[in-house]
Coordinates of C-alpha atoms in Angstrom, one line a residue:
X1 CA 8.4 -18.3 7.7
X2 CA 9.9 -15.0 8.4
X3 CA 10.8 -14.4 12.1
X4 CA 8.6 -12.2 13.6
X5 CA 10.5 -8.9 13.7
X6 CA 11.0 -9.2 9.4
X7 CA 7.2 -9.4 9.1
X8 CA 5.3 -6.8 7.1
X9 CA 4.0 -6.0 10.4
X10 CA 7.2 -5.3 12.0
X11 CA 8.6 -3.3 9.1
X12 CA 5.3 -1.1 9.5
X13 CA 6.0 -0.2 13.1
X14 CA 9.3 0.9 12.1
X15 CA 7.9 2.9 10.1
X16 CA 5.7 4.2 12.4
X17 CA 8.6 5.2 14.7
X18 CA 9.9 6.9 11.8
X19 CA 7.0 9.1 11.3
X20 CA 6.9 9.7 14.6
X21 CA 10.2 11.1 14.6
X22 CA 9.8 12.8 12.1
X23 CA 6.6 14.4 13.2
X24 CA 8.6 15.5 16.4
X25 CA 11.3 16.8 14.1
X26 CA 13.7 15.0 16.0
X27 CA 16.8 14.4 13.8
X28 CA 18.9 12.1 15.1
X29 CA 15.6 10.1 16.2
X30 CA 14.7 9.9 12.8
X31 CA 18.1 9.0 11.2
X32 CA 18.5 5.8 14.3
X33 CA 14.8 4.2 13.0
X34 CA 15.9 5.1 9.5
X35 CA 18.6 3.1 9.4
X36 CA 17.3 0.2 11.5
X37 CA 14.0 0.5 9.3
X38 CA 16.5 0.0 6.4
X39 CA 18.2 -2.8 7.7
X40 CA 15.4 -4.8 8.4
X41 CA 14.3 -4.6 5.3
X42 CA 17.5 -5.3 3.5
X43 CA 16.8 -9.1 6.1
X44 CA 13.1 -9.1 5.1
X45 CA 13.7 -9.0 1.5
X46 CA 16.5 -11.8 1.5
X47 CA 14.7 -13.9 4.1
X48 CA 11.7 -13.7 1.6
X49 CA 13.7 -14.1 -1.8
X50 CA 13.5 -17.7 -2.3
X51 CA 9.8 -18.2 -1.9
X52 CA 9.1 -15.4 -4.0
X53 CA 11.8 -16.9 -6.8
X54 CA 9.6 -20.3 -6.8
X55 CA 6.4 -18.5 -8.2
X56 CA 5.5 -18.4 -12.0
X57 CA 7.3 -15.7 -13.5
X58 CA 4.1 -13.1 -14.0
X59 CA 3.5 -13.0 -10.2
X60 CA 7.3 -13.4 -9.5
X61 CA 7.6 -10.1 -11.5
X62 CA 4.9 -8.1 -9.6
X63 CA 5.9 -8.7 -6.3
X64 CA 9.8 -8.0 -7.5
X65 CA 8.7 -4.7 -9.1
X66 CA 7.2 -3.5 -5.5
X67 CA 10.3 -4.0 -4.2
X68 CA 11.9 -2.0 -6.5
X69 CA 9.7 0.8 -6.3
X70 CA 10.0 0.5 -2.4
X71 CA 14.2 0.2 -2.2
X72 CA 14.5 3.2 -4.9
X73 CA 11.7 4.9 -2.2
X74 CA 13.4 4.2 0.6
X75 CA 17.2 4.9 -1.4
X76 CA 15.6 8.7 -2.2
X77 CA 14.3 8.8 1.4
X78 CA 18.1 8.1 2.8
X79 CA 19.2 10.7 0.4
X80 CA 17.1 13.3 1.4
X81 CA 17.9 12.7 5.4
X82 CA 21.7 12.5 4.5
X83 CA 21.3 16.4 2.6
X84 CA 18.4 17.6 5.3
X85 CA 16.4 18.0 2.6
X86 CA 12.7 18.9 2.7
X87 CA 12.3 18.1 6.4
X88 CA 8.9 19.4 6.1
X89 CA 8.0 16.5 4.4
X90 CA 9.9 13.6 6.0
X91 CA 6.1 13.0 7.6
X92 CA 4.5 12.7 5.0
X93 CA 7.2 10.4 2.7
X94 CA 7.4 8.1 5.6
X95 CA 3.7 7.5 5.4
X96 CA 3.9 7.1 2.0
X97 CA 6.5 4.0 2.4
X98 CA 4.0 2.9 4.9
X99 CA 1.5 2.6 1.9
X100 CA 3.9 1.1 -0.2
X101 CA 4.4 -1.9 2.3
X102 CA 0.9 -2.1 2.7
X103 CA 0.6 -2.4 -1.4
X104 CA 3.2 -5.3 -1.2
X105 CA 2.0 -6.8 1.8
X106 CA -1.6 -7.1 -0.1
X107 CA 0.3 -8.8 -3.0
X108 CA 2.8 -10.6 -1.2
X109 CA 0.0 -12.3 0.6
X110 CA -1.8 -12.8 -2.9
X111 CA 1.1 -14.4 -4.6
X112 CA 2.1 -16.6 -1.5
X113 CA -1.3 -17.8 -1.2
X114 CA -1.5 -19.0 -5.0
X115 CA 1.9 -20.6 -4.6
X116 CA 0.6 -22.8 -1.7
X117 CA -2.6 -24.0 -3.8
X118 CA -0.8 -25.0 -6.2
X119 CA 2.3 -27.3 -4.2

């Protein structure tokens, strides 16, 4: 069981802060919950690695592909904050990677539930 501050949950108030920032286009706001959004994350994801390795491979490789689309996300995001790119649009891309968690919340949940059927 992940502790509560690595849940889905958690990582979506971050990214709530973030937005906020954002939406107050308040820099150095943004770049602290960026990089404690990120951090969390990295936890969450190796906290949640073993259970996710002991699913059958199909279900195994769905949930690792939404990871992937939300680290390259959330690598392009970083990216753009480190150049001051597009700050219009740090809003919107942070609730973007607030649907992305969602998406792999939905699955996660899916997947996890099948693997405790089946034990």
């Amino acid at each position: 069981m992940l502790e509560p501050r690595l849940t889905h949950g958690a990582l979506r108030t971050r990214v709530n802060k973030l937005r906020a920032a954002a939406h107050d286009d308040d820099g150095a706001r943004l770049r602290w919950e960026f990089d404690r959004l990120t951090a969390a994350l990295a936890e969450h994801l190796v906290a949640e690695s073993p259970t996710v390795a002991g699913l059958p491979l199909s279900t195994r490789n769905e949930l690792r592909q939404g990871q992937d689309r939300i680290r390259a996300f959330v690598g392009e995001f970083g990216r753009e904050l480190d150049t001051d790119e597009n700050r219009s649009t740090y809003e919107s891309r942070a609730a973007y990677l607030d649907v992305l968690l969602e998406q792999q919340e939905v699955a996660e949940r899916r997947g996890f539930r099948w693997a405790s059927v089946k034990v």
